CSV table of C-alpha atoms in Angstrom, one decimal:
chain,number,residue,atom,x,y,z
A,1397,MET,CA,-25.9,-2.6,19.0
A,1398,GLN,CA,-28.0,-2.9,16.0
A,1399,SER,CA,-29.0,-0.1,13.7
A,1400,GLN,CA,-31.4,0.0,10.9
A,1401,HIS,CA,-28.9,-0.6,8.2
A,1402,ASP,CA,-27.3,-3.5,10.4
A,1403,GLU,CA,-24.2,-1.1,10.7
A,1404,TYR,CA,-22.9,-3.7,13.3
A,1405,HIS,CA,-22.9,-7.0,11.2
A,1406,LYS,CA,-20.4,-9.4,12.3
A,1407,LEU,CA,-18.4,-10.0,8.6
A,1408,THR,CA,-18.4,-13.8,7.6
A,1409,ARG,CA,-15.2,-15.2,6.2
A,1410,GLY,CA,-16.3,-15.1,2.5
A,1411,GLU,CA,-17.1,-11.2,3.2
A,1412,ARG,CA,-13.5,-10.8,4.7
A,1413,ILE,CA,-11.9,-12.8,1.8
A,1414,GLY,CA,-14.0,-11.0,-0.8
A,1415,TYR,CA,-12.6,-7.6,0.5
A,1416,GLY,CA,-9.2,-9.0,0.9
A,1417,LEU,CA,-9.3,-10.4,-2.7
A,1418,GLY,CA,-9.3,-6.1,-3.4
A,1419,ASP,CA,-5.7,-6.0,-2.3
A,1420,PHE,CA,-4.6,-9.0,-3.5
A,1421,ALA,CA,-5.6,-7.8,-6.8
A,1422,GLN,CA,-3.9,-4.2,-6.6
A,1423,ASN,CA,-0.9,-5.6,-5.5
A,1424,LEU,CA,-0.8,-7.9,-8.2
A,1425,VAL,CA,-1.5,-5.5,-11.0
A,1426,PHE,CA,-0.1,-2.5,-9.5
A,1427,GLY,CA,2.6,-3.8,-7.3
A,1428,THR,CA,4.3,-5.2,-10.1
A,1429,ILE,CA,4.3,-1.9,-12.1
A,1430,GLY,CA,6.0,-0.1,-8.8
A,1431,GLY,CA,8.3,-3.3,-8.5
A,1432,PHE,CA,9.6,-3.7,-12.1
A,1433,LEU,CA,8.2,-0.9,-14.5
A,1434,ALA,CA,11.4,1.1,-14.0
A,1435,LEU,CA,14.1,-2.0,-14.7
A,1436,HIS,CA,11.5,-2.8,-17.6
A,1437,MET,CA,11.5,0.9,-19.0
A,1438,LEU,CA,15.4,1.3,-18.4
A,1439,THR,CA,16.4,-1.8,-19.9
A,1440,VAL,CA,13.7,-3.6,-22.3
A,1441,ASN,CA,12.2,-0.5,-23.3
A,1442,ALA,CA,15.4,1.5,-23.6
A,1443,ILE,CA,14.3,4.8,-22.0
A,1444,SER,CA,16.6,7.1,-20.3
A,1445,THR,CA,17.1,7.1,-16.6
A,1446,ALA,CA,16.5,11.2,-16.6
A,1447,ALA,CA,13.2,10.7,-18.8
A,1448,ALA,CA,12.2,7.9,-16.6
A,1449,GLY,CA,12.9,9.8,-13.6
A,1450,PHE,CA,10.9,12.7,-14.5
A,1451,ILE,CA,7.9,10.5,-15.5
A,1452,PHE,CA,7.6,9.0,-11.8
A,1453,LEU,CA,8.3,12.5,-10.3
A,1454,PHE,CA,5.9,14.2,-12.2
A,1455,VAL,CA,3.2,11.9,-11.7
A,1456,ARG,CA,4.0,11.7,-7.9
A,1457,ILE,CA,3.6,15.5,-7.7
A,1458,LEU,CA,0.4,15.5,-9.6
A,1459,ASN,CA,-1.2,12.8,-6.9
A,1460,VAL,CA,-0.8,15.8,-4.3
A,1461,PHE,CA,-3.5,17.3,-6.4
A,1462,TRP,CA,-5.3,14.7,-8.0
A,1463,ASP,CA,-6.3,12.2,-4.8
A,1464,PRO,CA,-8.1,15.1,-2.9
A,1465,MET,CA,-10.3,15.7,-5.9
A,1466,VAL,CA,-11.0,11.8,-6.5
A,1467,GLY,CA,-12.0,11.4,-2.4
A,1468,THR,CA,-14.3,14.7,-2.8
A,1469,PHE,CA,-16.0,13.5,-6.0
A,1470,VAL,CA,-16.8,9.9,-4.8
A,1471,ASP,CA,-17.9,11.0,-1.5
A,1472,LYS,CA,-20.7,13.3,-3.0
A,1473,ARG,CA,-22.0,10.4,-5.4
A,1474,SER,CA,-24.0,7.3,-5.0
A,1475,SER,CA,-25.5,4.7,-7.0
A,1476,ALA,CA,-28.2,1.9,-6.5
A,1477,SER,CA,-25.0,-0.6,-6.4
A,1478,GLY,CA,-23.4,1.5,-3.5
A,1479,LYS,CA,-21.1,4.5,-3.2
A,1480,TYR,CA,-17.6,2.6,-3.6
A,1481,ARG,CA,-18.1,-0.3,-4.9
A,1482,PRO,CA,-18.9,0.3,-8.5
A,1483,TRP,CA,-15.6,2.0,-8.8
A,1484,LEU,CA,-14.0,-1.4,-8.6
A,1485,LEU,CA,-15.2,-2.3,-11.9
A,1486,ARG,CA,-15.6,1.5,-13.6
A,1487,ALA,CA,-12.2,2.3,-12.9
A,1488,GLY,CA,-10.8,-1.6,-12.7
A,1489,ILE,CA,-11.1,-2.5,-16.2
A,1490,PRO,CA,-9.4,0.9,-17.4
A,1491,LEU,CA,-6.5,0.4,-14.8
A,1492,VAL,CA,-5.9,-3.5,-16.2
A,1493,ILE,CA,-5.8,-2.4,-19.8
A,1494,LEU,CA,-3.6,0.4,-19.2
A,1495,SER,CA,-1.2,-1.7,-17.3
A,1496,ALA,CA,-0.8,-4.2,-19.9
A,1497,LEU,CA,-0.1,-1.5,-22.1
A,1498,LEU,CA,3.1,-0.3,-20.5
A,1499,PHE,CA,4.3,-3.8,-21.1
A,1500,ALA,CA,2.9,-4.4,-24.4
A,1501,PRO,CA,6.0,-5.4,-27.1
A,1502,ILE,CA,4.9,-3.0,-29.7
A,1503,PRO,CA,8.1,-1.8,-31.8
A,1504,GLU,CA,6.4,1.3,-32.8
A,1505,VAL,CA,6.5,2.9,-29.5
A,1506,ARG,CA,9.5,1.3,-28.0
A,1507,GLY,CA,11.9,3.8,-26.4
A,1508,SER,CA,8.9,6.4,-26.8
A,1509,VAL,CA,9.0,8.7,-23.8
A,1510,PRO,CA,5.6,10.2,-25.0
A,1511,PHE,CA,3.9,6.9,-25.2
A,1512,ALA,CA,5.1,6.1,-21.9
A,1513,PHE,CA,4.5,9.2,-20.0
A,1514,VAL,CA,1.1,9.3,-21.2
A,1515,VAL,CA,-0.3,5.5,-20.3
A,1516,TYR,CA,1.6,5.7,-16.8
A,1517,LEU,CA,0.1,9.2,-15.9
A,1518,ALA,CA,-3.1,7.6,-17.1
A,1519,LEU,CA,-2.6,4.4,-15.3
A,1520,ASP,CA,-1.6,6.4,-11.9
A,1521,LEU,CA,-5.0,8.6,-12.2
A,1522,VAL,CA,-7.1,5.8,-12.7
A,1523,TYR,CA,-5.4,3.7,-9.7
A,1524,SER,CA,-6.4,6.4,-7.4
A,1525,VAL,CA,-10.3,5.9,-8.4
A,1526,VAL,CA,-9.9,2.4,-7.4
A,1527,ASN,CA,-7.7,2.8,-5.0
A,1528,ILE,CA,-9.5,5.7,-2.8
A,1529,PRO,CA,-13.0,3.8,-3.2
A,1530,TYR,CA,-11.6,0.6,-2.1
A,1531,GLY,CA,-10.1,1.8,0.9
A,1532,SER,CA,-12.9,3.9,1.6
A,1533,LEU,CA,-15.4,0.6,1.5
A,1534,ASN,CA,-13.3,-0.7,4.5
A,1535,ALA,CA,-15.1,1.7,6.9
A,1536,SER,CA,-18.5,1.1,4.9
A,1537,LEU,CA,-18.7,-2.7,5.6
A,1538,THR,CA,-19.3,-2.6,9.4
A,1539,ARG,CA,-18.4,-0.5,12.2
A,1540,ASP,CA,-17.9,-3.5,14.6
A,1541,PRO,CA,-14.4,-3.5,15.7
A,1542,ALA,CA,-14.0,-7.2,15.9
A,1543,SER,CA,-14.7,-7.4,12.7
A,1544,ILE,CA,-12.7,-4.7,11.3
A,1545,ASP,CA,-9.7,-6.4,13.2
A,1546,LYS,CA,-10.5,-9.8,11.2
A,1547,LEU,CA,-11.1,-8.0,8.3
A,1548,THR,CA,-7.9,-6.3,8.6
A,1549,SER,CA,-5.5,-9.7,9.4
A,1550,THR,CA,-7.5,-11.2,6.3
A,1551,ARG,CA,-6.8,-8.5,3.7
A,1552,MET,CA,-3.3,-8.3,4.6
A,1553,MET,CA,-2.6,-12.2,4.5
A,1554,LEU,CA,-3.8,-11.7,0.9
A,1555,ALA,CA,-1.9,-8.5,0.0
A,1556,ASN,CA,1.1,-10.5,1.5
A,1557,SER,CA,0.0,-13.2,-0.9
A,1558,ALA,CA,0.3,-11.3,-3.6
A,1559,ASN,CA,3.7,-9.6,-2.6
A,1560,LEU,CA,5.0,-13.1,-2.6
A,1561,LEU,CA,3.8,-13.4,-6.2
A,1562,VAL,CA,5.1,-10.3,-7.5
A,1563,TYR,CA,8.6,-9.6,-5.6
A,1564,THR,CA,9.6,-13.3,-5.1
A,1565,LEU,CA,8.0,-14.9,-8.1
A,1566,PHE,CA,7.6,-12.3,-10.9
A,1567,PRO,CA,11.1,-11.9,-12.2
A,1568,MET,CA,11.7,-15.4,-12.0
A,1569,PHE,CA,9.0,-16.2,-14.5
A,1570,VAL,CA,10.2,-13.6,-16.7
A,1571,GLN,CA,13.4,-15.1,-16.5
A,1572,MET,CA,12.3,-18.5,-17.5
A,1573,ALA,CA,10.5,-17.2,-20.7
A,1574,ALA,CA,13.4,-14.8,-21.7
A,1575,PRO,CA,15.1,-16.1,-24.7
A,1576,LYS,CA,18.6,-14.7,-24.6
A,1577,ASP,CA,21.7,-16.3,-22.8
A,1578,ARG,CA,19.5,-19.0,-21.5
A,1579,SER,CA,21.6,-21.5,-19.1
A,1580,ILE,CA,21.1,-23.4,-16.0
A,1581,LYS,CA,21.4,-21.4,-12.8
A,1582,ASP,CA,20.8,-21.8,-9.1
A,1583,THR,CA,17.5,-19.6,-8.3
A,1584,GLY,CA,18.4,-19.4,-4.6
A,1585,PHE,CA,15.4,-21.3,-3.4
A,1586,PHE,CA,17.1,-23.8,-1.6
A,1587,GLY,CA,19.2,-25.7,-4.2
A,1588,LEU,CA,16.4,-25.1,-7.0
A,1589,LYS,CA,18.0,-24.7,-10.4
A,1590,LEU,CA,16.2,-23.7,-13.6
A,1591,GLU,CA,17.1,-22.6,-17.0
A,1592,LEU,CA,16.7,-18.9,-16.8
A,1593,GLY,CA,17.6,-16.1,-19.8
A,1594,ASN,CA,18.4,-12.7,-19.6
A,1595,TYR,CA,15.3,-10.3,-18.9
A,1596,THR,CA,17.1,-7.0,-19.0
A,1597,ASP,CA,17.5,-7.7,-22.9
A,1598,PRO,CA,14.9,-6.1,-25.4
A,1599,SER,CA,14.6,-9.6,-26.8
A,1600,ALA,CA,12.7,-10.2,-23.5
A,1601,SER,CA,9.4,-8.0,-24.3
A,1602,TYR,CA,7.2,-10.8,-24.9
A,1603,ALA,CA,8.2,-12.6,-22.0
A,1604,TRP,CA,7.6,-9.4,-19.8
A,1605,PHE,CA,4.2,-9.1,-21.5
A,1606,GLY,CA,3.3,-12.7,-21.4
A,1607,VAL,CA,3.8,-12.9,-17.6
A,1608,TYR,CA,2.1,-9.6,-16.9
A,1609,SER,CA,-0.7,-10.7,-18.6
A,1610,VAL,CA,-1.4,-13.7,-16.4
A,1611,TYR,CA,-1.2,-11.5,-13.4
A,1612,MET,CA,-3.4,-9.0,-15.4
A,1613,LEU,CA,-6.3,-11.5,-15.8
A,1614,VAL,CA,-5.8,-12.9,-12.3
A,1615,GLY,CA,-5.9,-9.2,-10.9
A,1616,ALA,CA,-9.1,-8.8,-12.8
A,1617,VAL,CA,-10.9,-11.7,-11.5
A,1618,ALA,CA,-10.0,-10.6,-8.2
A,1619,LEU,CA,-11.2,-7.4,-8.3
A,1620,PHE,CA,-14.7,-8.4,-9.7
A,1621,LEU,CA,-15.0,-10.8,-6.9
A,1622,CYS,CA,-14.1,-8.1,-4.4
A,1623,TYR,CA,-17.1,-5.9,-5.9
A,1624,LYS,CA,-19.6,-9.6,-5.7
A,1625,LEU,CA,-18.7,-10.3,-2.3
A,1626,THR,CA,-18.9,-7.1,-0.4
A,1627,LYS,CA,-22.0,-5.2,0.8
A,1628,GLU,CA,-21.9,-1.4,1.9
A,1629,ARG,CA,-23.7,-0.9,5.4
A,1630,VAL,CA,-22.4,1.9,6.9
A,1631,VAL,CA,-23.0,4.9,4.5
A,1632,ALA,CA,-23.1,8.5,4.1
A,1633,THR,CA,-27.0,10.0,4.5
A,1634,VAL,CA,-28.1,11.5,1.2
A,1635,GLU,CA,-27.8,14.9,3.1
A,1636,GLN,CA,-24.1,14.3,4.3
A,1637,SER,CA,-23.3,13.3,0.6
A,1638,ALA,CA,-24.6,16.8,-0.7
A,1639,ASN,CA,-22.7,18.9,2.1
A,1640,VAL,CA,-19.6,17.2,1.0
A,1641,LYS,CA,-16.7,20.1,-0.4
A,1642,ALA,CA,-13.1,20.1,-1.3
A,1643,THR,CA,-12.4,22.3,1.5
A,1644,ASP,CA,-13.3,19.5,3.5
A,1645,LEU,CA,-10.0,17.9,3.4
A,1646,PHE,CA,-8.3,21.1,5.4
A,1647,LEU,CA,-11.0,20.8,7.9
A,1648,GLU,CA,-10.2,17.2,8.5
A,1649,LEU,CA,-6.9,17.9,9.1
A,1650,LYS,CA,-7.7,20.7,11.1
A,1651,ASN,CA,-10.3,19.2,13.3
A,1652,ASN,CA,-9.4,15.4,13.2
A,1653,ARG,CA,-6.0,14.9,15.6
A,1654,PRO,CA,-6.2,11.3,15.4
A,1655,LEU,CA,-6.1,11.6,11.5
A,1656,VAL,CA,-3.1,13.7,11.5
A,1657,ILE,CA,-1.2,11.5,14.0
A,1658,LEU,CA,-2.2,8.4,12.1
A,1659,GLY,CA,-1.0,9.9,8.9
A,1660,VAL,CA,2.5,10.9,10.5
A,1661,PHE,CA,2.5,7.5,11.4
A,1662,PHE,CA,2.0,6.3,8.0
A,1663,MET,CA,4.4,8.7,6.6
A,1664,LEU,CA,7.3,7.4,8.8
A,1665,ALA,CA,6.5,3.7,8.3
A,1666,PHE,CA,6.4,3.5,4.8
A,1667,THR,CA,9.5,5.9,4.8
A,1668,PHE,CA,11.6,3.4,6.8
A,1669,MET,CA,10.0,0.5,4.9
A,1670,PHE,CA,10.9,2.1,1.2
A,1671,PHE,CA,14.4,3.2,2.7
A,1672,MET,CA,15.1,-0.5,3.4
A,1673,ASN,CA,13.4,-2.1,0.2
A,1674,THR,CA,15.2,0.6,-1.8
A,1675,VAL,CA,18.6,-0.4,-0.8
A,1676,ASN,CA,18.2,-4.3,-0.2
A,1677,GLY,CA,19.7,-5.3,-3.5
A,1678,PHE,CA,22.6,-2.9,-3.0
A,1679,PHE,CA,23.1,-4.6,0.7
A,1680,ASN,CA,23.0,-8.2,-0.7
A,1681,GLN,CA,25.2,-7.4,-3.6
A,1682,PHE,CA,28.1,-5.5,-2.0
A,1683,VAL,CA,27.8,-5.5,1.7
A,1684,VAL,CA,27.4,-9.5,2.2
A,1685,GLY,CA,28.4,-10.5,-1.2
A,1686,HIS,CA,25.1,-13.0,-1.6
A,1687,SER,CA,22.8,-11.8,-4.1
A,1688,GLU,CA,22.3,-15.1,-5.4
A,1689,TRP,CA,20.5,-15.6,-1.6
A,1690,MET,CA,18.0,-13.0,-2.4
A,1691,GLY,CA,15.2,-15.6,-4.1
A,1692,ALA,CA,15.4,-17.6,-0.6
A,1693,VAL,CA,15.7,-15.1,2.0
A,1694,GLY,CA,12.8,-13.2,-0.1
A,1695,LEU,CA,10.2,-16.3,0.4
A,1696,VAL,CA,11.2,-16.3,4.3
A,1697,ALA,CA,10.7,-12.8,4.3
A,1698,SER,CA,7.3,-13.6,3.0
A,1699,ILE,CA,6.1,-16.3,5.9
A,1700,PRO,CA,5.2,-13.7,8.7
A,1701,GLY,CA,2.7,-11.3,6.4
A,1702,ILE,CA,0.6,-14.7,5.0
A,1703,LEU,CA,0.6,-17.0,8.3
A,1704,PHE,CA,0.7,-14.4,11.0
A,1705,PRO,CA,-1.7,-12.0,10.6
A,1706,ILE,CA,-4.7,-14.0,12.0
A,1707,PHE,CA,-3.1,-13.9,15.3
A,1708,TRP,CA,-3.4,-9.8,15.0
A,1709,PRO,CA,-6.7,-9.4,16.6
A,1710,ARG,CA,-6.3,-11.5,19.6
A,1711,LEU,CA,-2.5,-9.6,20.0
A,1712,LYS,CA,-4.2,-6.5,19.9
A,1713,LYS,CA,-6.9,-7.5,22.3
A,1714,ILE,CA,-4.4,-8.5,25.0
A,1715,LEU,CA,-1.7,-6.1,24.3
A,1716,GLY,CA,-3.8,-3.0,23.2
A,1717,LYS,CA,-3.2,-1.3,20.3
A,1718,LYS,CA,-0.3,0.8,21.3
A,1719,GLY,CA,1.1,-2.1,22.8
A,1720,PHE,CA,0.7,-4.1,19.5
A,1721,PHE,CA,2.6,-1.3,17.6
A,1722,HIS,CA,5.4,-1.1,20.2
A,1723,LEU,CA,5.9,-4.9,20.2
A,1724,PHE,CA,6.4,-5.2,16.6
A,1725,LEU,CA,8.1,-1.8,15.6
A,1726,GLY,CA,10.2,-3.4,18.4
A,1727,MET,CA,10.7,-6.8,16.8
A,1728,PHE,CA,12.0,-4.5,13.3
A,1729,ILE,CA,14.6,-3.1,15.4
A,1730,VAL,CA,15.7,-6.4,16.7
A,1731,GLY,CA,15.8,-7.5,13.2
A,1732,GLU,CA,17.5,-4.8,11.8
A,1733,LEU,CA,20.2,-5.1,14.7
A,1734,LEU,CA,20.6,-9.1,13.5
A,1735,THR,CA,21.1,-7.8,9.9
A,1736,TYR,CA,24.0,-5.6,11.1
A,1737,ILE,CA,25.7,-8.4,12.6
A,1738,TRP,CA,25.2,-10.2,9.3
A,1739,SER,CA,26.8,-7.2,7.6
A,1740,LEU,CA,30.1,-7.5,9.8
A,1741,ASP,CA,33.5,-9.3,8.5
A,1742,GLY,CA,33.3,-12.9,9.3
A,1743,MET,CA,29.5,-13.3,9.3
A,1744,HIS,CA,28.2,-12.9,5.7
A,1745,ASP,CA,28.2,-16.8,4.9
A,1746,GLU,CA,26.1,-17.4,7.5
A,1747,LEU,CA,22.6,-18.0,6.0
A,1748,TRP,CA,20.9,-19.0,9.0
A,1749,LEU,CA,21.5,-15.6,10.4
A,1750,ALA,CA,20.2,-14.2,7.4
A,1751,TYR,CA,16.9,-16.2,7.6
A,1752,ILE,CA,16.6,-15.1,11.2
A,1753,ALA,CA,17.3,-11.8,10.8
A,1754,THR,CA,15.0,-11.5,7.9
A,1755,PHE,CA,12.2,-13.3,9.4
A,1756,ILE,CA,12.0,-11.1,12.8
A,1757,LYS,CA,12.7,-7.9,10.6
A,1758,GLN,CA,9.7,-8.6,8.5
A,1759,TRP,CA,7.6,-10.2,11.0
A,1760,GLY,CA,7.6,-6.8,13.0
A,1761,LEU,CA,7.6,-4.8,9.7
A,1762,THR,CA,4.2,-6.4,8.0
A,1763,SER,CA,2.5,-6.4,11.3
A,1764,ALA,CA,3.2,-2.7,11.9
A,1765,THR,CA,2.3,-1.4,8.6
A,1766,GLY,CA,-0.8,-3.9,8.1
A,1767,PHE,CA,-2.4,-3.4,11.1
A,1768,MET,CA,-2.3,0.4,11.2
A,1769,TRP,CA,-5.0,0.3,8.3
A,1770,ALA,CA,-7.3,-1.3,11.0
A,1771,LEU,CA,-7.4,2.3,12.7
A,1772,VAL,CA,-8.4,4.2,9.5
A,1773,PRO,CA,-11.9,3.3,10.4
A,1774,GLU,CA,-11.5,4.9,13.6
A,1775,VAL,CA,-10.5,8.2,12.4
A,1776,ILE,CA,-13.3,8.2,9.7
A,1777,ALA,CA,-16.1,8.0,12.5
A,1778,TYR,CA,-14.2,10.2,14.6
A,1779,GLY,CA,-14.5,12.9,11.7
A,1780,GLU,CA,-18.3,11.8,11.2
A,1781,LEU,CA,-18.8,12.8,15.0
A,1782,LYS,CA,-16.6,16.1,14.9
A,1783,SER,CA,-18.2,17.5,11.4
A,1784,GLY,CA,-21.5,15.5,11.0
A,1785,LYS,CA,-19.7,14.7,7.4
A,1786,ARG,CA,-18.7,10.8,6.9
A,1787,ASN,CA,-15.8,11.9,4.3
A,1788,ALA,CA,-14.5,8.4,3.8
A,1789,ALA,CA,-12.8,9.0,0.6
A,1790,ILE,CA,-11.5,12.5,1.5
A,1791,ILE,CA,-9.9,10.9,4.5
A,1792,ASN,CA,-8.6,7.4,2.6
A,1793,ALA,CA,-7.1,10.4,0.2
A,1794,ILE,CA,-5.7,12.1,3.0
A,1795,MET,CA,-3.9,8.9,4.3
A,1796,GLY,CA,-2.8,7.7,0.5
A,1797,LEU,CA,-1.0,11.2,0.2
A,1798,PHE,CA,0.9,10.6,3.8
A,1799,PHE,CA,1.8,6.9,2.0
A,1800,LYS,CA,3.0,8.7,-1.2
A,1801,VAL,CA,5.0,11.2,0.8
A,1802,GLY,CA,6.8,8.5,2.5
A,1803,PHE,CA,7.0,6.3,-0.6
A,1804,THR,CA,8.6,9.3,-2.2
A,1805,LEU,CA,10.9,9.9,0.7
A,1806,GLY,CA,12.2,6.4,0.9
A,1807,GLY,CA,12.7,5.9,-2.7
A,1808,ALA,CA,14.7,9.3,-3.5
A,1809,ILE,CA,16.8,10.1,-0.3
A,1810,PRO,CA,18.7,6.7,0.2
A,1811,LEU,CA,20.1,6.9,-3.4
A,1812,TRP,CA,20.8,10.7,-2.5
A,1813,LEU,CA,22.7,9.6,0.4
A,1814,LEU,CA,24.4,6.3,-1.7
A,1815,ALA,CA,25.7,9.2,-3.8
A,1816,ALA,CA,26.9,11.6,-1.2
A,1817,TYR,CA,28.5,8.5,0.4
A,1818,GLY,CA,30.6,7.9,-2.9
A,1819,PHE,CA,29.0,4.9,-4.5
A,1820,ASN,CA,30.5,3.9,-7.6
A,1821,GLU,CA,27.6,2.8,-10.3
A,1822,VAL,CA,30.2,1.2,-12.5
A,1823,ALA,CA,32.5,-0.6,-9.6
A,1824,ALA,CA,32.3,-4.4,-9.0
A,1825,GLN,CA,33.1,-3.4,-5.5
A,1826,GLN,CA,32.5,-0.5,-3.2
A,1827,ASP,CA,35.2,1.1,-1.0
A,1828,ALA,CA,34.7,1.4,2.8
A,1829,ASN,CA,32.8,4.7,2.9
A,1830,ALA,CA,30.2,3.4,0.2
A,1831,ILE,CA,29.6,0.3,2.3
A,1832,ALA,CA,29.0,2.6,5.5
A,1833,GLY,CA,26.6,4.5,3.4
A,1834,ILE,CA,24.5,1.3,2.3
A,1835,ASN,CA,24.3,0.0,5.9
A,1836,MET,CA,23.5,3.7,7.1
A,1837,THR,CA,20.4,3.5,4.5
A,1838,ALA,CA,19.7,0.0,5.2
A,1839,ILE,CA,20.1,-0.4,9.2
A,1840,TRP,CA,20.4,2.8,11.0
A,1841,ILE,CA,18.4,5.2,9.5
A,1842,PRO,CA,15.3,2.6,9.6
A,1843,ILE,CA,15.9,2.0,13.2
A,1844,ALA,CA,15.9,5.5,14.4
A,1845,LEU,CA,12.8,6.1,12.1
A,1846,ALA,CA,11.3,3.1,13.7
A,1847,PHE,CA,11.9,4.6,17.3
A,1848,VAL,CA,10.1,8.0,16.2
A,1849,SER,CA,7.3,5.9,15.1
A,1850,MET,CA,7.0,4.1,18.3
A,1851,ILE,CA,6.6,7.9,19.8
A,1852,VAL,CA,3.9,9.0,17.4
A,1853,ILE,CA,1.5,6.1,17.9
A,1854,GLN,CA,2.4,6.6,21.8
A,1855,CYS,CA,0.1,10.1,21.1
A,1856,TYR,CA,-2.9,8.0,19.0
A,1857,PRO,CA,-5.8,8.9,21.4
A,1858,ILE,CA,-8.6,6.9,20.1
A,1859,SER,CA,-8.5,3.8,22.5
A,1860,ASP,CA,-11.0,0.5,21.9
A,1861,LYS,CA,-13.3,2.3,24.9
A,1862,ASN,CA,-13.2,5.8,23.0
A,1863,ILE,CA,-14.5,3.9,19.9
A,1864,THR,CA,-17.3,2.5,21.5
A,1865,ASP,CA,-18.3,5.8,22.9
A,1866,ILE,CA,-18.1,7.2,19.4
A,1867,ASN,CA,-20.2,4.6,18.0
A,1868,ARG,CA,-22.8,5.1,20.4
A,1869,GLN,CA,-22.9,9.0,20.0
A,1870,LEU,CA,-23.4,8.3,16.6
A,1871,ASP,CA,-26.1,6.0,16.9
A,1872,GLU,CA,-28.0,8.6,18.9
A,1873,ILE,CA,-27.4,11.2,16.3
A,1874,ARG,CA,-28.6,9.4,13.5
A,1875,ILE,CA,-31.8,7.9,15.6
């Protein structure tokens, strides 16, 4: 099928990489903020735990109101360079500057709660103005299902490459540049030893800023390339844009059943993912007693998300959408069960088991939580057919809200559970009850939520045949 605007364009490899660089940039710039700002804020910047907790909680609550406003604003406007692409630059430049300010070694504002609050609030608001249009651009490049599947695999490979730079290498680079308490240490990377310093000491402020500045510049270039290498082809008409209203958010939730089901799946998936991520350090430190392995195990964990997304489209074609998710959620559960075996007495020193458990678990997790983004353009098309409005940004804002609910639940509840199980923050070792609490949050609750996610995705109503019919009906309407 071809339309006047070439809406069924087969994306080239360069176009797919160009779009994926947007994910790479956001994970590099904002992913580092999400992964390490709290540590920097509490140690290097000397802000209290209570104050930092207030900052993060307030900003996340504000997102509930801000994101739908951004989605409505973006959907109602367009320009000669596109509806969504321009925001990668308009908001991308402030995003990079504000991110750098959070790590900037400015003595006059060290420990200043108002400064940290204002900058982080501004950063989070601006991030939505980048992220929501970027997610909407996904559905604007093409309506060809095969191209969308390949696009999803490409963007996830680049996103996970950025995650490798963030979660595995960023803390090591900062420690390499930190000036205090330097000594030769085993990094956990298969015997690699480096001279590392204490990156939680205030003297490491310039090390943090120096390393992050490099990440920031690379991210800025990647955002620019995303803007240059992409083209919007599936766009709302002038009449559709003019008719966008803030209340469309509630109409989409009411009338777009696939959107609600996919949103619940997003929420569950990110909840159990952040459950596991939140207590991963506790598990390695107190359950198996091998925190020095975290770097090497983290490297193994990153492999499936970088190398294997290329196989997603073919697997989805063979297994179908639901079969794809059932397979990889099942693999996640198997990996968690192997992690439980690793937690048993007598198995803690089995590094091979740690590698296998983590590899299988992360292969399942990155595939399930990565490929679900390929379904977002479908629910946008379904919503357009039902309402006559192509509310791509509003729908991406809704998906962002489901994600942020999962992110918040997965970050807060595990800590409350650890407290309920009697975790002792100052103890070098934990009692049996606290260990049981760590295992509960790291293994058993994620397994339960993965099972629930399998049930939810089974209810997803759009098949490949359905999306072909939806596109055909939209073509007939537009003629």
